[in-house]
Coordinates of N, CA and C and ligand atoms in Angstrom, one line a residue:
M1 N 176.0 271.7 104.8 CA 176.5 270.3 104.8 C 177.6 270.2 105.8
S2 N 177.3 269.3 106.7 CA 178.4 269.0 107.8 C 179.6 268.3 107.3
T3 N 180.8 268.5 107.9 CA 181.9 267.9 107.5 C 182.5 267.1 108.5
L4 N 181.8 266.1 109.1 CA 182.2 265.2 110.1 C 183.2 264.3 109.6
S5 N 184.3 264.1 110.4 CA 185.3 263.0 109.9 C 184.7 261.6 110.2
Q6 N 185.3 260.6 109.6 CA 184.9 259.2 109.8 C 184.9 258.9 111.4
D7 N 185.9 259.4 111.9 CA 186.1 259.1 113.5 C 184.9 259.7 114.3
E8 N 184.5 261.0 113.8 CA 183.5 261.7 114.4 C 182.1 261.0 114.2
L9 N 181.9 260.5 112.9 CA 180.7 259.7 112.7 C 180.6 258.5 113.6
K10 N 181.7 257.8 113.7 CA 181.8 256.6 114.6 C 181.3 257.0 116.0
T11 N 182.0 258.1 116.6 CA 181.7 258.5 117.9 C 180.1 258.9 118.0
L12 N 179.6 259.5 117.0 CA 178.1 259.9 117.0 C 177.3 258.6 117.0
V13 N 177.6 257.6 116.3 CA 176.7 256.5 116.2 C 176.9 255.6 117.5
G14 N 178.2 255.5 118.0 CA 178.4 254.8 119.2 C 177.7 255.4 120.3
Q15 N 177.5 256.6 120.5 CA 176.7 257.3 121.5 C 175.2 257.0 121.3
A16 N 174.9 257.1 120.1 CA 173.3 256.9 119.7 C 172.9 255.5 120.1
A17 N 173.9 254.5 120.1 CA 173.5 253.2 120.4 C 173.2 252.9 121.9
L18 N 173.4 253.9 122.8 CA 173.3 253.7 124.2 C 171.7 253.6 124.4
K19 N 170.9 254.1 123.8 CA 169.4 254.0 124.0 C 168.9 252.5 123.8
Y20 N 169.7 251.8 123.1 CA 169.3 250.3 122.9 C 169.8 249.3 124.1
V21 N 170.6 249.9 125.0 CA 171.0 249.2 126.1 C 169.9 249.0 127.1
V22 N 169.6 247.7 127.5 CA 168.6 247.4 128.4 C 169.0 247.5 129.8
P23 N 168.6 248.4 130.7 CA 169.1 248.3 132.1 C 168.7 247.0 132.7
G24 N 169.8 246.8 133.6 CA 169.7 245.5 134.4 C 170.1 244.2 133.6
E25 N 170.4 244.3 132.4 CA 170.7 243.1 131.6 C 172.2 243.0 131.3
I26 N 172.5 241.8 130.7 CA 173.8 241.5 130.2 C 173.7 241.9 128.7
L27 N 174.6 242.6 128.3 CA 174.7 243.3 126.9 C 175.7 242.5 126.0
G28 N 175.4 242.2 124.7 CA 176.2 241.7 123.8 C 177.0 242.7 123.0
V29 N 178.3 242.6 123.1 CA 179.2 243.7 122.6 C 180.1 243.2 121.5
G30 N 180.1 243.8 120.3 CA 181.0 243.3 119.2 C 182.4 243.9 119.2
T31 N 182.9 244.0 118.0 CA 184.3 244.3 117.9 C 184.5 245.4 116.7
G32 N 185.6 246.2 116.9 CA 185.9 247.0 115.9 C 186.1 248.5 116.3
S33 N 186.4 249.4 115.4 CA 186.6 250.8 115.7 C 185.3 251.5 116.1
T34 N 184.2 251.1 115.4 CA 182.9 251.8 115.8 C 182.5 251.2 117.1
V35 N 182.6 250.0 117.4 CA 182.2 249.4 118.7 C 183.0 250.1 119.8
N36 N 184.4 250.3 119.5 CA 185.3 250.9 120.6 C 184.6 252.2 121.0
K37 N 184.0 253.0 120.1 CA 183.4 254.4 120.4 C 182.1 254.0 121.3
F38 N 181.4 252.9 120.9 CA 180.2 252.5 121.7 C 180.7 252.2 123.2
I39 N 181.7 251.3 123.3 CA 182.2 250.9 124.5 C 182.7 252.2 125.4
D40 N 183.4 253.1 124.7 CA 183.7 254.4 125.5 C 182.5 255.1 126.0
A41 N 181.4 255.2 125.2 CA 180.2 255.8 125.6 C 179.5 255.0 126.8
L42 N 179.6 253.7 126.6 CA 178.9 252.8 127.7 C 179.5 253.2 129.0
A43 N 180.7 253.5 129.1 CA 181.2 253.9 130.5 C 180.3 254.7 131.2
S44 N 179.6 255.7 130.6 CA 178.8 256.7 131.3 C 177.6 256.1 131.9
I45 N 177.2 254.8 131.5 CA 176.0 254.3 132.0 C 176.3 252.8 132.5
K46 N 177.6 252.5 132.9 CA 178.0 251.2 133.1 C 177.4 250.6 134.4
D47 N 176.9 251.5 135.3 CA 176.3 251.0 136.5 C 174.8 250.5 136.2
Q48 N 174.3 250.9 135.1 CA 172.9 250.4 134.8 C 173.0 248.9 134.2
I49 N 174.0 248.3 133.8 CA 174.0 247.1 133.3 C 174.7 246.0 134.2
T50 N 174.3 244.8 134.1 CA 175.0 243.8 134.9 C 176.3 243.3 134.4
G51 N 176.4 243.5 133.0 CA 177.8 243.2 132.4 C 177.6 243.0 130.9
A52 N 178.6 242.4 130.4 CA 178.6 242.2 128.9 C 179.1 240.8 128.5
V53 N 178.6 240.3 127.3 CA 179.4 239.2 126.7 C 180.1 239.8 125.5
S54 N 181.3 239.4 125.3 CA 182.1 240.1 124.3 C 182.5 239.1 123.2
S55 N 182.7 239.8 122.0 CA 183.0 238.9 120.9 C 184.4 238.9 120.5
S56 N 185.3 239.4 121.4 CA 186.8 239.3 121.0 C 187.6 239.6 122.4
L57 N 188.9 239.2 122.3 CA 189.7 239.5 123.4 C 189.9 241.0 123.6
A58 N 190.0 241.7 122.4 CA 190.3 243.2 122.3 C 189.1 243.9 123.1
S59 N 187.9 243.5 122.7 CA 186.6 244.2 123.4 C 186.7 243.8 124.8
T60 N 187.0 242.6 125.1 CA 186.9 242.1 126.5 C 187.9 243.0 127.2
Q61 N 189.1 243.3 126.8 CA 190.0 244.1 127.5 C 189.5 245.5 127.7
R62 N 189.0 246.0 126.6 CA 188.4 247.4 126.7 C 187.3 247.6 127.7
L63 N 186.4 246.6 127.7 CA 185.4 246.6 128.7 C 185.8 246.5 130.1
Q64 N 186.8 245.6 130.3 CA 187.2 245.3 131.6 C 188.1 246.5 132.2
A65 N 188.8 247.2 131.3 CA 189.5 248.4 131.6 C 188.5 249.5 132.2
L66 N 187.3 249.5 131.7 CA 186.3 250.5 132.2 C 185.5 249.9 133.4
G67 N 185.9 248.7 133.8 CA 185.2 248.2 135.0 C 183.9 247.5 134.6
I68 N 183.7 247.2 133.4 CA 182.5 246.5 133.1 C 182.8 244.9 133.2
K69 N 181.9 244.1 133.8 CA 182.2 242.8 134.1 C 181.9 242.1 132.7
V70 N 182.8 241.1 132.4 CA 182.5 240.4 131.1 C 182.3 238.9 131.5
F71 N 181.1 238.5 131.0 CA 180.7 237.0 131.2 C 181.1 236.1 130.1
D72 N 181.3 234.9 130.4 CA 181.6 234.0 129.4 C 180.3 233.7 128.7
C73 N 180.4 233.4 127.3 CA 179.1 233.1 126.6 C 178.3 232.0 127.3
N74 N 179.0 231.1 127.8 CA 178.3 229.8 128.3 C 177.6 230.1 129.6
E75 N 177.9 231.2 130.2 CA 177.2 231.6 131.4 C 175.8 232.2 131.3
V76 N 175.4 232.5 130.0 CA 174.3 233.3 129.6 C 173.6 232.5 128.6
T77 N 172.2 232.5 128.8 CA 171.4 231.7 127.8 C 170.9 232.5 126.6
E78 N 170.5 233.7 127.0 CA 170.0 234.7 125.9 C 170.4 236.1 126.3
L79 N 170.6 236.9 125.3 CA 170.9 238.3 125.5 C 169.9 239.1 124.8
A80 N 169.4 240.2 125.3 CA 168.3 241.0 124.8 C 168.8 241.7 123.6
V81 N 170.1 242.2 123.6 CA 170.6 243.1 122.5 C 172.1 242.7 122.3
Y82 N 172.4 242.7 121.0 CA 173.9 242.6 120.7 C 174.2 243.9 119.8
I83 N 175.2 244.6 120.1 CA 175.6 245.8 119.4 C 176.9 245.6 118.7
D84 N 177.0 245.8 117.4 CA 178.2 245.5 116.7 C 178.2 246.4 115.4
G85 N 179.4 246.4 114.9 CA 179.6 247.1 113.5 C 179.5 246.2 112.3
A86 N 179.8 246.7 111.2 CA 179.7 245.9 110.0 C 180.7 246.4 109.0
D87 N 181.1 245.6 108.0 CA 182.0 246.1 107.0 C 181.1 246.5 105.8
E88 N 180.0 245.8 105.6 CA 179.0 246.2 104.7 C 177.5 245.8 105.2
I89 N 176.5 246.6 105.0 CA 175.2 246.3 105.4 C 174.3 246.5 104.1
D90 N 173.4 245.6 103.8 CA 172.5 245.9 102.7 C 171.1 246.4 103.2
H91 N 170.2 246.7 102.4 CA 168.9 247.3 102.7 C 167.9 246.3 103.3
Q92 N 168.4 245.1 103.5 CA 167.5 244.1 104.2 C 168.2 243.6 105.5
G93 N 169.4 244.3 105.8 CA 170.0 244.0 107.2 C 171.0 242.9 107.1
N94 N 171.2 242.3 105.9 CA 172.4 241.3 105.7 C 173.7 242.1 105.9
M95 N 174.7 241.4 106.4 CA 176.0 242.2 106.5 C 177.1 241.2 106.0
I96 N 178.2 242.0 105.7 CA 179.6 241.4 105.7 C 180.2 241.8 107.0
K97 N 180.8 240.9 107.8 CA 181.6 241.2 108.9 C 182.9 240.3 109.0
G98 N 183.8 240.8 109.8 CA 185.0 240.1 110.0 C 186.2 240.8 109.6
G99 N 186.1 242.1 109.3 CA 187.3 243.0 109.0 C 188.3 242.9 110.1
G100 N 187.7 242.8 111.3 CA 188.6 242.7 112.6 C 189.0 241.4 113.0
A101 N 188.6 240.4 112.1 CA 188.9 238.9 112.3 C 188.2 238.3 113.5
A102 N 187.0 239.0 114.0 CA 186.3 238.5 115.1 C 185.0 237.8 114.7
L103 N 184.9 237.3 113.4 CA 183.5 236.9 112.9 C 182.9 235.7 113.5
T104 N 183.7 234.8 113.9 CA 183.2 233.5 114.6 C 182.5 233.9 115.9
R105 N 183.2 234.7 116.8 CA 182.7 235.0 118.1 C 181.5 235.8 117.9
E106 N 181.7 236.7 116.9 CA 180.5 237.8 116.6 C 179.3 236.9 116.2
K107 N 179.5 235.9 115.4 CA 178.2 235.1 114.9 C 177.6 234.5 116.2
I108 N 178.6 233.9 117.0 CA 178.0 233.1 118.1 C 177.2 234.1 119.1
V109 N 177.6 235.3 119.5 CA 176.9 236.1 120.3 C 175.8 236.7 119.6
A110 N 175.9 237.0 118.4 CA 174.7 237.4 117.6 C 173.5 236.4 117.7
A111 N 174.0 235.1 117.6 CA 172.9 234.0 117.5 C 172.3 233.9 118.9
Q112 N 173.0 234.3 119.9 CA 172.5 234.2 121.3 C 171.6 235.5 121.7
S113 N 171.4 236.4 120.7 CA 170.8 237.6 121.1 C 169.5 237.8 120.4
R114 N 168.5 238.3 121.0 CA 167.2 238.6 120.4 C 167.2 239.7 119.4
Q115 N 168.1 240.8 119.5 CA 168.1 241.8 118.6 C 169.5 242.2 118.3
F116 N 169.9 242.3 117.0 CA 171.1 242.8 116.5 C 171.1 244.2 116.2
V117 N 171.7 245.1 116.8 CA 171.7 246.5 116.4 C 173.1 246.9 115.8
C118 N 173.1 247.0 114.5 CA 174.4 247.4 113.8 C 174.6 248.9 113.9
I119 N 175.8 249.3 114.2 CA 176.2 250.6 114.1 C 177.3 250.8 113.1
A120 N 177.1 251.8 112.2 CA 177.9 252.0 111.0 C 177.8 253.3 110.5
D121 N 178.8 253.7 109.8 CA 178.7 255.0 109.0 C 178.1 254.7 107.6
A122 N 177.6 255.8 107.0 CA 176.9 255.6 105.7 C 177.6 255.0 104.6
S123 N 178.9 255.0 104.7 CA 179.8 254.3 103.6 C 179.6 252.8 103.6
K124 N 179.0 252.2 104.7 CA 178.9 250.8 104.9 C 177.6 250.3 104.1
L125 N 176.7 251.3 103.9 CA 175.4 250.8 103.3 C 175.5 250.5 101.8
V126 N 175.2 249.2 101.4 CA 175.3 248.9 100.0 C 174.1 248.3 99.4
Q127 N 174.0 248.3 98.1 CA 172.8 247.6 97.4 C 173.0 246.1 97.5
C128 N 174.2 245.6 97.1 CA 174.6 244.2 97.1 C 176.0 244.0 97.8
L129 N 176.0 243.0 98.7 CA 177.2 242.6 99.4 C 178.2 242.1 98.6
G130 N 179.5 242.3 98.8 CA 180.5 241.8 98.0 C 181.7 242.6 97.6
K131 N 181.4 243.9 97.7 CA 182.6 244.8 97.3 C 183.7 244.7 98.2
F132 N 183.3 244.7 99.6 CA 184.3 244.5 100.7 C 184.8 243.1 100.5
P133 N 186.1 242.9 100.5 CA 186.6 241.4 100.6 C 186.0 240.6 101.7
L134 N 185.3 239.5 101.4 CA 184.7 238.7 102.3 C 185.6 237.9 103.3
P135 N 185.6 238.2 104.5 CA 186.4 237.4 105.5 C 185.8 236.0 105.7
V136 N 186.6 235.1 105.7 CA 186.3 233.6 105.9 C 187.3 233.0 106.9
E137 N 186.9 232.6 108.0 CA 187.8 232.0 109.0 C 187.9 230.4 108.6
V138 N 189.1 230.1 108.6 CA 189.5 228.7 107.9 C 190.4 227.9 108.8
I139 N 190.2 226.6 109.0 CA 191.4 225.8 109.7 C 192.5 225.7 108.8
P140 N 193.7 226.1 109.4 CA 194.8 226.1 108.4 C 195.1 225.0 107.4
M141 N 194.7 223.7 107.7 CA 195.0 222.6 106.8 C 194.2 222.7 105.6
A142 N 193.1 223.6 105.6 CA 192.1 223.6 104.6 C 192.4 224.9 103.7
I143 N 193.3 225.7 104.1 CA 193.4 227.1 103.4 C 193.5 226.9 101.8
Q144 N 194.4 225.9 101.4 CA 194.6 225.8 99.9 C 193.3 225.3 99.3
R145 N 192.7 224.2 99.9 CA 191.5 223.7 99.4 C 190.3 224.8 99.3
V146 N 190.1 225.6 100.3 CA 189.0 226.4 100.2 C 189.4 227.6 99.3
T147 N 190.6 228.0 99.2 CA 191.1 228.9 98.1 C 190.6 228.5 96.8
R148 N 190.9 227.3 96.5 CA 190.5 226.6 95.2 C 189.1 226.6 95.0
Q149 N 188.4 226.4 96.0 CA 186.9 226.4 95.7 C 186.3 227.7 95.5
F150 N 186.9 228.7 96.1 CA 186.5 230.2 95.7 C 187.0 230.3 94.3
K151 N 188.1 229.9 93.9 CA 188.6 230.2 92.5 C 187.6 229.6 91.5
A152 N 187.1 228.3 91.8 CA 186.1 227.6 90.9 C 184.9 228.6 90.8
M153 N 184.6 229.4 91.8 CA 183.3 230.3 91.6 C 183.7 231.7 91.0
G154 N 185.0 231.8 90.7 CA 185.4 233.0 89.9 C 185.9 234.2 90.9
A155 N 186.1 233.7 92.1 CA 186.6 234.7 93.1 C 188.0 234.5 93.5
I156 N 188.6 235.5 94.2 CA 190.0 235.3 94.6 C 190.2 235.4 96.1
A157 N 190.7 234.4 96.7 CA 190.9 234.3 98.2 C 192.4 234.6 98.4
V158 N 192.6 235.5 99.3 CA 194.0 235.8 99.8 C 194.1 235.7 101.3
L159 N 195.2 235.0 101.7 CA 195.4 234.8 103.1 C 195.7 236.1 103.8
R160 N 195.0 236.4 104.8 CA 195.3 237.7 105.5 C 196.6 237.6 106.4
Q161 N 197.5 238.5 106.1 CA 198.8 238.4 106.8 C 199.1 239.7 107.4
K162 N 200.0 239.6 108.4 CA 200.6 240.9 109.1 C 202.0 240.5 109.3
D163 N 202.9 241.4 109.0 CA 204.3 241.4 109.1 C 204.9 240.0 108.5
G164 N 204.2 239.7 107.4 CA 204.7 238.4 106.6 C 204.2 237.1 107.4
Q165 N 203.3 237.1 108.3 CA 202.8 236.0 109.0 C 201.3 235.9 108.8
P166 N 200.8 234.7 108.8 CA 199.3 234.6 108.8 C 198.7 235.3 110.1
V167 N 197.5 236.1 109.8 CA 196.9 236.6 111.1 C 196.1 235.4 111.7
L168 N 196.3 235.3 113.0 CA 195.5 234.3 113.7 C 194.3 234.8 114.4
T169 N 193.2 234.3 114.3 CA 192.0 234.8 115.0 C 192.1 234.5 116.6
D170 N 191.2 234.9 117.3 CA 191.3 234.5 118.7 C 191.0 233.1 119.0
N171 N 190.6 232.3 117.9 CA 190.4 231.0 117.9 C 191.6 230.2 117.5
G172 N 192.6 230.8 117.1 CA 193.8 230.2 116.5 C 193.7 229.8 115.0
Q173 N 192.7 230.2 114.4 CA 192.5 229.9 112.9 C 193.0 231.1 112.0
Q174 N 192.9 230.8 110.6 CA 193.4 231.8 109.8 C 192.2 232.5 109.0
I175 N 192.5 233.5 108.3 CA 191.4 234.2 107.5 C 191.8 234.4 106.1
L176 N 190.8 234.0 105.3 CA 191.0 234.3 103.8 C 190.0 235.5 103.6
D177 N 190.6 236.5 102.8 CA 189.7 237.6 102.3 C 189.4 237.4 100.9
V178 N 188.2 237.4 100.6 CA 187.8 236.9 99.2 C 187.2 238.1 98.4
S179 N 187.8 238.4 97.3 CA 187.3 239.4 96.5 C 186.7 238.9 95.2
G180 N 185.9 239.7 94.5 CA 185.4 239.3 93.2 C 184.0 238.7 93.3
L181 N 183.3 238.9 94.6 CA 182.0 238.3 94.8 C 180.9 239.3 94.6
Q182 N 179.9 239.0 94.2 CA 178.5 239.7 94.2 C 177.5 238.8 94.9
I183 N 177.2 239.0 96.1 CA 176.4 238.2 96.9 C 174.9 238.5 96.7
T184 N 174.3 238.0 95.7 CA 172.9 238.4 95.4 C 171.8 237.6 96.3
D185 N 172.2 236.5 96.8 CA 171.4 235.7 97.8 C 172.1 235.4 99.0
P186 N 172.3 236.2 100.0 CA 173.2 236.1 101.1 C 172.8 234.8 101.9
L187 N 171.5 234.5 102.1 CA 171.2 233.3 102.8 C 171.7 232.0 102.2
A188 N 171.4 232.0 100.9 CA 171.9 230.7 100.1 C 173.4 230.7 100.1
F189 N 174.1 231.8 99.9 CA 175.5 231.8 99.8 C 176.2 231.4 101.2
E190 N 175.6 231.9 102.3 CA 176.0 231.5 103.7 C 175.8 230.0 104.0
S191 N 174.7 229.6 103.5 CA 174.4 228.2 103.6 C 175.5 227.3 102.9
Q192 N 175.7 227.7 101.7 CA 176.5 226.9 100.8 C 178.1 226.9 101.3
V193 N 178.5 228.1 101.6 CA 180.0 228.1 101.9 C 180.3 227.5 103.4
S194 N 179.3 227.8 104.2 CA 179.5 227.4 105.6 C 179.6 225.8 105.7
Q195 N 179.3 225.1 104.6 CA 179.4 223.6 104.6 C 180.7 223.1 104.1
W196 N 181.4 224.0 103.5 CA 182.7 223.5 103.0 C 183.7 223.0 104.0
P197 N 184.3 221.8 103.9 CA 185.1 221.3 105.0 C 186.3 222.3 105.3
G198 N 186.5 222.7 106.5 CA 187.5 223.5 107.0 C 187.1 224.9 107.1
V199 N 186.0 225.3 106.6 CA 185.3 226.7 106.9 C 184.9 226.6 108.3
V200 N 185.4 227.6 109.2 CA 184.8 227.7 110.5 C 183.6 228.6 110.4
T201 N 183.8 229.8 109.8 CA 182.8 230.8 109.7 C 182.9 231.6 108.6
I202 N 181.9 231.9 107.8 CA 181.9 232.8 106.7 C 181.3 234.2 107.2
G203 N 181.9 235.3 106.6 CA 181.7 236.6 107.3 C 180.3 237.1 106.7
V204 N 179.5 236.3 106.0 CA 178.2 236.8 105.6 C 177.3 236.5 106.9
F205 N 176.4 237.6 107.2 CA 175.6 237.5 108.4 C 174.2 237.6 107.8
A206 N 173.6 236.5 107.3 CA 172.3 236.6 106.8 C 171.4 235.9 107.8
Y207 N 171.8 234.8 108.2 CA 171.0 234.1 109.3 C 171.0 234.9 110.5
Q208 N 172.2 235.6 110.9 CA 172.2 236.4 112.1 C 172.2 237.9 111.5
K209 N 171.3 238.3 110.8 CA 171.2 239.7 110.2 C 170.8 240.7 111.3
A210 N 171.0 242.0 111.0 CA 170.6 243.0 112.0 C 169.0 243.2 111.9
Q211 N 168.5 243.5 112.9 CA 167.1 244.0 113.0 C 167.0 245.5 112.8
V212 N 168.1 246.1 113.4 CA 168.2 247.7 113.3 C 169.5 248.0 112.9
C213 N 169.6 249.1 112.1 CA 171.1 249.7 111.8 C 170.9 251.2 112.1
L214 N 171.9 251.6 112.9 CA 172.0 253.0 113.3 C 173.1 253.5 112.3
L215 N 172.7 254.4 111.5 CA 173.7 254.7 110.3 C 174.0 256.2 110.5
A216 N 175.4 256.4 110.8 CA 175.8 257.8 110.9 C 176.0 258.5 109.6
T217 N 175.3 259.6 109.3 CA 175.4 260.3 108.1 C 175.8 261.7 108.4
A218 N 176.0 262.5 107.3 CA 176.4 264.0 107.6 C 175.2 264.7 108.1
D219 N 174.0 264.2 108.0 CA 172.8 264.8 108.5 C 172.4 264.2 109.9
G220 N 173.2 263.5 110.5 CA 172.9 262.8 111.8 C 172.8 261.3 111.6
V221 N 172.3 260.8 112.8 CA 172.1 259.3 112.8 C 170.7 258.9 112.3
K222 N 170.7 258.0 111.3 CA 169.4 257.5 110.8 C 169.2 256.1 111.3
T223 N 167.9 255.8 111.5 CA 167.6 254.4 112.0 C 167.0 253.7 111.0
L224 N 167.5 252.5 110.5 CA 166.9 251.6 109.4 C 166.4 250.4 110.3
R225 N 165.1 250.1 110.0 CA 164.6 248.8 110.6 C 164.4 247.7 109.5
F226 N 164.6 246.5 109.9 CA 164.6 245.5 108.7 C 163.6 244.4 109.3
Q227 N 162.8 243.8 108.4 CA 161.9 242.7 108.6 C 162.7 241.5 109.0
G228 N 162.1 240.6 109.9 CA 162.8 239.3 110.0 C 163.8 239.1 111.0
Ligands
LIG301 C1 185.1 242.8 113.2 C2 183.9 243.3 112.5 C3 183.7 244.7 112.5 O1 182.4 245.0 113.2 C4 183.8 245.4 111.2 O2 185.0 245.0 110.7 C5 183.5 246.9 111.3 O3 184.7 247.4 111.9 P1 184.9 249.0 112.1 O4 183.8 249.4 113.0 O5 186.3 249.2 112.6 O6 184.7 249.6 110.7 O7 183.2 242.5 112.0 O8 185.4 241.4 113.1

């Protein structure tokens, strides 16, 4: 039994994702510590791609520091592949995302991509989404109202804070982290909550689910493929 650390598993899966990069194309790049490993690996083949569309200011900076050109999403009609991490992924490819507060831009880039390749370690694979507190990006004036709506469904929404101040997303909005959920029908749940006034983006990715998941395990990287 191998004893790879979480960090080593992330490095492994970041490198494994290189084979999904399409030469000559612009690549969609997500956000987070696993994606950071992917970006580091991407440096070795950066001359093979035209550039990237990034889902956060943090990833943009990392890509540019390596000399990879970052395009605005509006400059690109469609991307062949989007590579990003997840906080949870189920056996159908539905995900919870937004632990790094980049969920809105992640959903936009994912929607613009033909294939979503999720890179994760085995701890992220779940039977049912909801153990990881669900990130929801909300316009500040609706924070209390949306908090009450989650309470009415038996869940607890907590404003994400850092150093006593609300965390602001790259879009200048705030994040609620919602615990106590069991999301048995991700598509229906995403549809419902996305319509609440003041909700910018919910971190359930069912409409923009993964087609492929590269899962780093103690026995190596496994490839899961999903229908739809
Ligand atoms: C950022 C995300 C990340 O993909 C997710 O939080 C996983 O991050 P990590 O690879 O650091 O575990 O959705 O908004």
